[in-house]
């Protein structure tokens, strides 16, 4: 019975990735009959095979075994036909395009991509996009949006708490996510993003900021209640050694959840420059 469940998951993930049984078998250096046996539930992947299989299918071992993992409040919000954040790309995407126009498929990482609207928009513009979020429902919707728009986006589920980029990116983008990181983890996280940015690459980030005169939003998720807004200007300090293109703080109205309220947000678009000058 369990075999069958995992088999169905393998088959579904493989098809979502657009792989044939043969191609998946090739990646794993096994026969396609082995893949076929897993998928029809007559055999089960070896325990040593599971992490490789999960990686080849851009998923987790837990997901392969049918544990859907943590269901977040965002999963619940995203569990609808409509797109919770709409489909209009974040204005930061246009600013990114002015600095690094897609004259070649620059590699983009979208951290906490939600339902994938920005990732898919950037892919449509010609960028090579990788995007992750903790909410499986968001990732699934992102994949459907990419398919609908006939573009490829490498979507996967991951948690910023244990995520470290495996490669260098030209553009690292994140909107409305980094307040989930507690203050003591932000320095190392940002350092890792900076290290994994290619020379002349950019980081385009925005973070919610604490202002004593703005009350907490009325529709905070339980995860957000545990998170912490950043200090005003904190984000900018981490990038003191990069070139700033955009560095601004905005207070704006919002009526998410149906109750009008305000947010304060710091936005930074900074570019990594070679350190060619020694004093
Ligand atoms: C305000 S939404 C922003 C979504 C998207 N960036 C956008 O602008 O449409 C915050 C996103 O952060 C994701 N998130 C929350 N905690 C996370 C974590 N620990 N790791 C990865 N993503 C997380 C949520 O699932 C949600 O999609």
Short mmCIF file of C-alpha atoms and ligand atoms in Angstrom, two decimals:
data_model
loop_
_atom_site.label_atom_id
_atom_site.label_comp_id
_atom_site.label_asym_id
_atom_site.label_seq_id
_atom_site.Cartn_x
_atom_site.Cartn_y
_atom_site.Cartn_z
CA UNK A 1 0.00 0.00 0.00
CA UNK A 2 2.76 2.45 1.02
CA UNK A 3 4.68 1.37 -2.10
CA UNK A 4 1.77 2.41 -4.23
CA UNK A 5 1.50 5.82 -2.59
CA UNK A 6 5.21 6.58 -3.07
CA UNK A 7 5.04 5.18 -6.61
CA UNK A 8 2.23 7.56 -7.48
CA UNK A 9 4.17 10.47 -6.03
CA UNK A 10 7.30 9.53 -8.02
CA UNK A 11 5.26 9.26 -11.19
CA UNK A 12 3.52 12.61 -10.59
CA UNK A 13 6.76 14.46 -9.76
CA UNK A 14 8.56 12.91 -12.74
CA UNK A 15 5.80 14.04 -15.12
CA UNK A 16 5.76 17.51 -13.58
CA UNK A 17 9.47 17.72 -14.35
CA UNK A 18 8.77 16.63 -17.92
CA UNK A 19 11.01 13.55 -17.57
CA UNK A 20 10.45 10.13 -19.13
CA UNK A 21 11.09 7.02 -17.02
CA UNK A 22 14.20 6.50 -19.14
CA UNK A 23 15.52 10.01 -18.48
CA UNK A 24 14.96 9.70 -14.73
CA UNK A 25 16.64 6.28 -14.76
CA UNK A 26 19.58 7.79 -16.69
CA UNK A 27 20.05 10.54 -14.08
CA UNK A 28 20.09 7.93 -11.34
CA UNK A 29 22.20 5.45 -13.29
CA UNK A 30 19.64 2.67 -12.98
CA UNK A 31 17.38 0.80 -15.41
CA UNK A 32 14.08 2.28 -16.52
CA UNK A 33 12.44 -0.99 -15.38
CA UNK A 34 13.41 -0.08 -11.81
CA UNK A 35 11.63 3.28 -12.17
CA UNK A 36 8.64 1.53 -13.67
CA UNK A 37 8.52 -0.95 -10.74
CA UNK A 38 8.56 1.92 -8.22
CA UNK A 39 5.82 3.73 -10.05
CA UNK A 40 3.50 0.74 -10.33
CA UNK A 41 4.07 -0.10 -6.68
CA UNK A 42 5.80 -3.48 -7.10
CA UNK A 43 9.09 -2.25 -5.60
CA UNK A 44 10.34 0.47 -3.35
CA UNK A 45 13.47 2.65 -3.84
CA UNK A 46 16.40 1.69 -1.57
CA UNK A 47 16.95 3.89 1.41
CA UNK A 48 20.27 5.16 -0.06
CA UNK A 49 18.49 5.97 -3.30
CA UNK A 50 15.79 8.16 -1.71
CA UNK A 51 17.86 11.39 -1.28
CA UNK A 52 19.20 11.13 -4.87
CA UNK A 53 15.74 10.44 -6.18
CA UNK A 54 14.31 13.38 -4.20
CA UNK A 55 17.02 15.65 -5.59
CA UNK A 56 16.46 14.44 -9.18
CA UNK A 57 12.76 15.22 -8.78
CA UNK A 58 13.40 18.60 -7.08
CA UNK A 59 11.55 17.49 -3.97
CA UNK A 60 12.22 16.17 -0.48
CA UNK A 61 12.41 12.61 0.87
CA UNK A 62 9.46 13.47 3.14
CA UNK A 63 7.37 14.49 0.15
CA UNK A 64 8.29 11.27 -1.69
CA UNK A 65 7.17 9.25 1.30
CA UNK A 66 3.86 11.08 1.31
CA UNK A 67 4.50 13.32 4.29
CA UNK A 68 3.40 16.62 2.88
CA UNK A 69 5.53 18.38 5.47
CA UNK A 70 4.50 21.44 7.41
CA UNK A 71 1.27 22.89 6.15
CA UNK A 72 1.65 26.60 6.64
CA UNK A 73 -1.00 29.28 6.79
CA UNK A 74 0.27 30.27 3.36
CA UNK A 75 -0.62 26.80 2.05
CA UNK A 76 -4.17 27.47 3.19
CA UNK A 77 -4.19 30.90 1.56
CA UNK A 78 -2.83 29.47 -1.68
CA UNK A 79 -5.30 26.57 -1.73
CA UNK A 80 -7.69 28.37 -4.09
CA UNK A 81 -8.14 28.88 -7.81
CA UNK A 82 -7.32 32.57 -7.63
CA UNK A 83 -3.83 33.93 -6.99
CA UNK A 84 -3.59 35.34 -3.45
CA UNK A 85 -0.99 37.94 -4.50
CA UNK A 86 -2.50 38.47 -7.95
CA UNK A 87 -0.49 38.07 -11.13
CA UNK A 88 0.97 41.55 -11.52
CA UNK A 89 4.75 41.34 -11.25
CA UNK A 90 6.48 43.13 -8.41
CA UNK A 91 7.84 46.50 -9.58
CA UNK A 92 11.29 45.31 -8.45
CA UNK A 93 11.27 42.95 -11.47
CA UNK A 94 11.30 45.98 -13.80
CA UNK A 95 14.13 47.56 -11.86
CA UNK A 96 16.11 44.33 -12.15
CA UNK A 97 15.54 44.41 -15.91
CA UNK A 98 16.96 47.93 -16.17
CA UNK A 99 20.19 46.90 -14.43
CA UNK A 100 20.66 43.45 -15.97
CA UNK A 101 18.43 43.26 -19.04
CA UNK A 102 17.99 39.69 -20.26
CA UNK A 103 20.45 39.96 -23.14
CA UNK A 104 21.49 36.50 -22.01
CA UNK A 105 19.63 34.09 -19.71
CA UNK A 106 20.95 35.47 -16.43
CA UNK A 107 20.34 33.08 -13.55
CA UNK A 108 17.78 34.30 -11.05
CA UNK A 109 16.94 32.89 -7.62
CA UNK A 110 13.54 33.90 -6.18
CA UNK A 111 13.46 33.19 -2.44
CA UNK A 112 9.98 32.69 -0.98
CA UNK A 113 8.39 32.90 -4.41
CA UNK A 114 4.81 32.41 -3.15
CA UNK A 115 2.64 31.35 -6.09
CA UNK A 116 5.39 32.15 -8.57
CA UNK A 117 4.08 35.28 -10.28
CA UNK A 118 7.46 37.04 -10.30
CA UNK A 119 9.44 33.89 -11.11
CA UNK A 120 7.21 33.17 -14.11
CA UNK A 121 7.28 36.80 -15.26
CA UNK A 122 11.10 36.85 -15.17
CA UNK A 123 11.23 33.51 -17.02
CA UNK A 124 8.92 34.94 -19.68
CA UNK A 125 11.37 37.82 -20.07
CA UNK A 126 14.20 35.40 -20.79
CA UNK A 127 15.87 34.84 -17.41
CA UNK A 128 16.77 31.33 -16.19
CA UNK A 129 14.76 31.19 -12.99
CA UNK A 130 15.01 29.00 -9.90
CA UNK A 131 12.39 29.65 -7.23
CA UNK A 132 11.45 28.13 -3.91
CA UNK A 133 8.98 28.56 -1.10
CA UNK A 134 8.05 26.59 1.99
CA UNK A 135 4.41 26.38 0.87
CA UNK A 136 3.90 23.36 -1.36
CA UNK A 137 0.57 24.79 -2.55
CA UNK A 138 2.40 27.90 -3.77
CA UNK A 139 4.99 25.81 -5.60
CA UNK A 140 2.29 23.73 -7.27
CA UNK A 141 0.52 26.87 -8.45
CA UNK A 142 3.80 28.34 -9.68
CA UNK A 143 4.43 25.20 -11.74
CA UNK A 144 0.98 25.43 -13.27
CA UNK A 145 1.49 29.12 -14.04
CA UNK A 146 4.82 28.37 -15.73
CA UNK A 147 3.23 25.59 -17.78
CA UNK A 148 0.36 27.86 -18.77
CA UNK A 149 2.90 30.46 -19.95
CA UNK A 150 5.07 27.86 -21.72
CA UNK A 151 8.17 28.71 -19.72
CA UNK A 152 10.53 26.66 -17.60
CA UNK A 153 11.08 27.59 -13.95
CA UNK A 154 12.95 25.36 -11.55
CA UNK A 155 10.42 25.45 -8.70
CA UNK A 156 11.02 23.48 -5.51
CA UNK A 157 9.93 23.48 -1.91
CA UNK A 158 12.51 24.54 0.66
CA UNK A 159 12.77 26.32 3.96
CA UNK A 160 15.00 29.40 4.24
CA UNK A 161 16.06 28.05 7.62
CA UNK A 162 18.03 25.23 6.03
CA UNK A 163 18.54 26.52 2.51
CA UNK A 164 21.95 27.43 1.17
CA UNK A 165 22.41 28.16 -2.56
CA UNK A 166 24.35 25.42 -4.35
CA UNK A 167 25.52 27.59 -7.19
CA UNK A 168 26.14 31.22 -8.11
CA UNK A 169 23.27 33.40 -9.29
CA UNK A 170 23.36 36.65 -11.27
CA UNK A 171 20.25 37.93 -9.54
CA UNK A 172 18.92 37.01 -6.11
CA UNK A 173 15.47 38.34 -5.45
CA UNK A 174 13.19 38.09 -2.44
CA UNK A 175 10.04 40.03 -1.65
CA UNK A 176 8.21 40.01 1.68
CA UNK A 177 9.93 36.94 3.09
CA UNK A 178 13.06 37.69 5.10
CA UNK A 179 11.17 38.79 8.22
CA UNK A 180 10.66 35.07 8.85
CA UNK A 181 14.36 34.89 9.69
CA UNK A 182 15.07 35.77 13.31
CA UNK A 183 17.53 38.66 13.79
CA UNK A 184 20.42 36.39 14.84
CA UNK A 185 20.26 34.41 11.56
CA UNK A 186 20.05 37.32 9.17
CA UNK A 187 23.75 38.15 8.99
CA UNK A 188 24.83 34.65 7.97
CA UNK A 189 21.91 34.31 5.57
CA UNK A 190 22.70 37.57 3.78
CA UNK A 191 26.43 36.73 3.72
CA UNK A 192 25.58 33.45 1.99
CA UNK A 193 23.45 35.29 -0.59
CA UNK A 194 26.30 37.72 -1.23
CA UNK A 195 28.81 34.89 -1.63
CA UNK A 196 26.53 33.09 -4.05
CA UNK A 197 26.08 36.14 -6.25
CA UNK A 198 28.18 36.27 -9.42
CA UNK A 199 30.49 39.24 -10.04
CA UNK A 200 28.40 42.26 -11.17
CA UNK A 201 25.30 40.37 -10.06
CA UNK A 202 22.54 41.95 -8.02
CA UNK A 203 20.55 41.26 -4.89
CA UNK A 204 17.06 42.77 -4.96
CA UNK A 205 15.40 42.42 -1.59
CA UNK A 206 12.63 43.98 0.41
CA UNK A 207 11.84 43.46 4.07
CA UNK A 208 9.09 44.54 6.44
CA UNK A 209 10.41 47.07 8.91
CA UNK A 210 9.36 47.84 12.47
CA UNK A 211 8.12 51.38 13.15
CA UNK A 212 6.87 52.13 16.66
CA UNK A 213 3.93 54.12 15.31
CA UNK A 214 2.64 51.35 13.00
CA UNK A 215 0.66 48.58 14.72
CA UNK A 216 1.19 44.93 13.65
CA UNK A 217 -0.90 43.95 10.63
CA UNK A 218 -4.27 42.42 11.62
CA UNK A 219 -3.88 39.43 9.28
CA UNK A 220 -0.49 38.10 10.41
CA UNK A 221 -0.15 34.35 9.92
CA UNK A 222 0.93 32.29 12.93
CA UNK A 223 4.38 31.98 11.30
CA UNK A 224 4.57 35.76 10.90
CA UNK A 225 3.64 36.30 14.54
CA UNK A 226 6.79 34.31 15.39
CA UNK A 227 8.91 36.20 12.85
CA UNK A 228 10.25 39.69 13.41
CA UNK A 229 10.26 42.79 11.23
CA UNK A 230 13.70 44.23 10.50
CA UNK A 231 15.08 47.40 12.00
CA UNK A 232 14.81 50.45 9.82
CA UNK A 233 17.96 50.52 7.67
CA UNK A 234 19.25 47.14 8.90
CA UNK A 235 19.16 45.58 5.43
CA UNK A 236 21.20 48.39 3.90
CA UNK A 237 24.04 47.95 6.38
CA UNK A 238 24.66 44.36 5.26
CA UNK A 239 25.42 45.64 1.75
CA UNK A 240 27.67 48.57 2.69
CA UNK A 241 30.39 47.21 0.37
CA UNK A 242 28.15 46.91 -2.74
CA UNK A 243 26.92 49.54 -5.18
CA UNK A 244 23.37 50.69 -4.33
CA UNK A 245 20.90 51.18 -7.18
CA UNK A 246 17.77 51.44 -5.03
CA UNK A 247 17.75 52.06 -1.32
CA UNK A 248 14.43 53.26 0.03
CA UNK A 249 11.90 53.01 2.79
CA UNK A 250 8.17 53.23 2.10
CA UNK A 251 5.09 53.29 4.27
CA UNK A 252 2.10 52.04 2.34
CA UNK A 253 -1.57 51.18 2.85
CA UNK A 254 -2.69 47.60 2.60
CA UNK A 255 -6.07 45.92 3.01
CA UNK A 256 -5.07 42.26 2.90
CA UNK A 257 -7.45 40.31 5.12
CA UNK A 258 -10.12 42.98 4.52
CA UNK A 259 -8.94 45.37 7.28
CA UNK A 260 -7.09 48.52 6.16
CA UNK A 261 -3.65 48.85 7.76
CA UNK A 262 -0.15 50.13 7.05
CA UNK A 263 3.21 48.48 6.42
CA UNK A 264 6.69 49.88 6.35
CA UNK A 265 9.14 48.28 3.94
CA UNK A 266 12.82 48.74 3.14
CA UNK A 267 13.89 47.94 -0.42
CA UNK A 268 17.43 47.47 -1.58
CA UNK A 269 18.79 46.70 -5.01
CA UNK A 270 22.55 46.41 -4.77
CA UNK A 271 25.23 45.23 -7.18
CA UNK A 272 28.38 43.29 -6.41
CA UNK A 273 31.45 45.16 -7.63
CA UNK A 274 34.97 43.95 -7.94
CA UNK A 275 37.13 45.29 -5.15
CA UNK A 276 39.68 46.90 -7.44
CA UNK A 277 40.82 49.71 -5.21
CA UNK A 278 43.05 49.20 -2.19
CA UNK A 279 43.82 52.31 -0.17
C1 LIG B 1 4.33 37.77 1.78
S1 LIG B 1 4.53 36.24 0.95
C2 LIG B 1 5.49 36.76 -0.45
C3 LIG B 1 5.37 35.83 -1.61
C4 LIG B 1 6.06 36.31 -2.89
N1 LIG B 1 7.45 36.64 -2.67
C5 LIG B 1 5.34 37.49 -3.49
O1 LIG B 1 5.81 38.62 -3.32
O2 LIG B 1 4.29 37.25 -4.10
C6 LIG B 1 5.73 35.40 1.96
C7 LIG B 1 6.14 34.05 1.42
O3 LIG B 1 7.20 33.54 2.24
C8 LIG B 1 7.03 32.15 2.33
N2 LIG B 1 7.75 31.63 3.50
C9 LIG B 1 7.44 31.79 4.79
N3 LIG B 1 8.33 31.17 5.58
C10 LIG B 1 9.23 30.60 4.74
C11 LIG B 1 10.37 29.79 4.96
N4 LIG B 1 10.75 29.46 6.20
N5 LIG B 1 11.07 29.35 3.90
C12 LIG B 1 10.66 29.67 2.64
N6 LIG B 1 9.56 30.42 2.37
C13 LIG B 1 8.86 30.89 3.41
C14 LIG B 1 5.52 31.97 2.45
O4 LIG B 1 5.09 30.67 2.15
C15 LIG B 1 5.04 33.02 1.47
O5 LIG B 1 4.85 32.47 0.19
#
